[in-house]
Amino acid sequence: MSAGAVADWAGGFLLLGGALLSLVAGIGLVRFPDTLARMHAATKPQVLGMLLLLAGLALRLRTGSDLGMLVLVAIFQLATAPVAAQMIGRAAYRAGRVDRSLLDVDELAEP
């Protein structure tokens, strides 16, 4: 088997794994009961799924300009997803949409 065929197979497996993780993130958004759990489902598996998809695409495309664009997408995804999750969590806390009895430590509580 040639190196190109092995890269194509590995890229296919990465694409499939990334798609499955993204599906799990979507199901978690629908099924989880509260904002904090949904926020977790929207960031952790979704970001890993996106990175697996990008790695699979990199193995399939193999051109310099495509790889550069995929790296930029990965950097922006890693930079924006945690910040967005932090802002959503803080807004939900301030709006009273968080069940404070579920929190182990409430760092935002008034003393």
Coordinates of C-alpha atoms in Angstrom, one line a residue:
M1 CA 0.0 0.0 0.0
S2 CA 1.4 3.4 -1.0
A3 CA 1.9 6.3 1.4
G4 CA -0.8 8.3 -0.3
A5 CA -3.3 5.5 0.3
V6 CA -2.4 5.2 3.9
A7 CA -2.8 8.9 4.4
D8 CA -6.2 8.7 2.6
W9 CA -7.3 5.9 5.0
A10 CA -6.1 7.8 8.1
G11 CA -7.7 11.0 6.9
G12 CA -11.0 9.1 6.4
F13 CA -10.9 7.7 9.9
L14 CA -10.1 11.1 11.3
L15 CA -13.0 12.6 9.4
L16 CA -15.3 9.9 10.7
G17 CA -14.1 10.4 14.3
G18 CA -14.5 14.2 14.0
A19 CA -18.0 13.8 12.6
L20 CA -19.0 11.5 15.4
L21 CA -17.7 13.8 18.1
S22 CA -19.5 16.7 16.5
L23 CA -22.7 14.6 16.5
V24 CA -22.2 13.8 20.2
A25 CA -21.8 17.5 20.9
G26 CA -25.1 18.3 19.1
I27 CA -26.9 15.5 21.0
G28 CA -25.5 16.8 24.2
L29 CA -26.8 20.3 23.5
V30 CA -30.3 18.9 23.1
R31 CA -30.3 16.4 25.9
F32 CA -28.5 18.1 28.8
P33 CA -30.7 19.8 31.3
D34 CA -29.0 23.0 32.3
T35 CA -26.9 25.7 30.8
L36 CA -23.5 24.7 32.3
A37 CA -23.9 21.1 31.1
R38 CA -24.9 22.3 27.6
M39 CA -22.0 24.7 27.6
H40 CA -19.6 21.8 28.3
A41 CA -21.2 19.8 25.5
A42 CA -20.9 22.7 23.1
T43 CA -17.2 23.2 23.7
K44 CA -15.3 20.1 24.6
P45 CA -16.4 17.5 22.0
Q46 CA -17.2 20.1 19.4
V47 CA -13.6 21.5 19.4
L48 CA -12.0 18.1 19.4
G49 CA -14.3 17.0 16.6
M50 CA -13.4 20.1 14.6
L51 CA -9.7 19.4 15.1
L52 CA -10.1 15.8 14.0
L53 CA -12.0 17.0 10.9
L54 CA -9.3 19.5 10.1
A55 CA -6.6 16.8 10.6
G56 CA -8.5 14.5 8.3
L57 CA -8.8 17.2 5.7
A58 CA -5.1 18.0 6.0
L59 CA -4.3 14.4 5.2
R60 CA -6.7 14.3 2.3
L61 CA -5.8 17.6 0.7
R62 CA -2.0 17.8 1.2
T63 CA -1.4 21.2 -0.5
G64 CA 0.4 24.1 1.1
S65 CA -2.4 26.7 0.7
D66 CA -5.0 24.3 2.0
L67 CA -2.9 23.3 5.0
G68 CA -2.3 27.0 5.9
M69 CA -6.1 27.7 5.8
L70 CA -6.8 24.6 8.0
V71 CA -4.2 25.8 10.5
L72 CA -5.8 29.2 10.7
V73 CA -9.3 27.7 11.2
A74 CA -7.9 25.5 14.0
I75 CA -6.2 28.5 15.7
F76 CA -9.4 30.6 15.5
Q77 CA -11.5 27.6 16.8
L78 CA -9.2 27.1 19.8
A79 CA -9.2 30.8 20.5
T80 CA -12.9 31.5 20.3
A81 CA -14.6 28.4 21.7
P82 CA -13.3 28.8 25.3
V83 CA -14.0 32.5 25.4
A84 CA -17.5 32.0 24.1
A85 CA -18.2 29.3 26.7
Q86 CA -16.9 31.6 29.4
M87 CA -19.2 34.5 28.3
I88 CA -22.2 32.2 28.0
G89 CA -21.6 30.7 31.5
R90 CA -21.2 34.1 33.1
A91 CA -24.3 35.5 31.3
A92 CA -26.3 32.5 32.5
Y93 CA -25.1 32.9 36.0
R94 CA -26.0 36.6 36.1
A95 CA -29.4 35.9 34.6
G96 CA -30.1 33.4 37.3
R97 CA -30.2 30.4 34.9
V98 CA -27.7 28.4 36.9
D99 CA -28.8 26.0 39.7
R100 CA -26.3 27.1 42.4
S101 CA -26.9 24.0 44.4
L102 CA -25.1 22.1 41.7
L103 CA -21.9 24.2 42.0
D104 CA -19.1 22.9 44.1
V105 CA -17.5 26.3 44.4
D106 CA -19.3 29.5 43.7
E107 CA -16.6 32.1 43.0
L108 CA -19.0 34.7 41.7
A109 CA -21.2 34.7 44.8
E110 CA -21.5 37.9 46.8
P111 CA -19.8 37.5 50.2

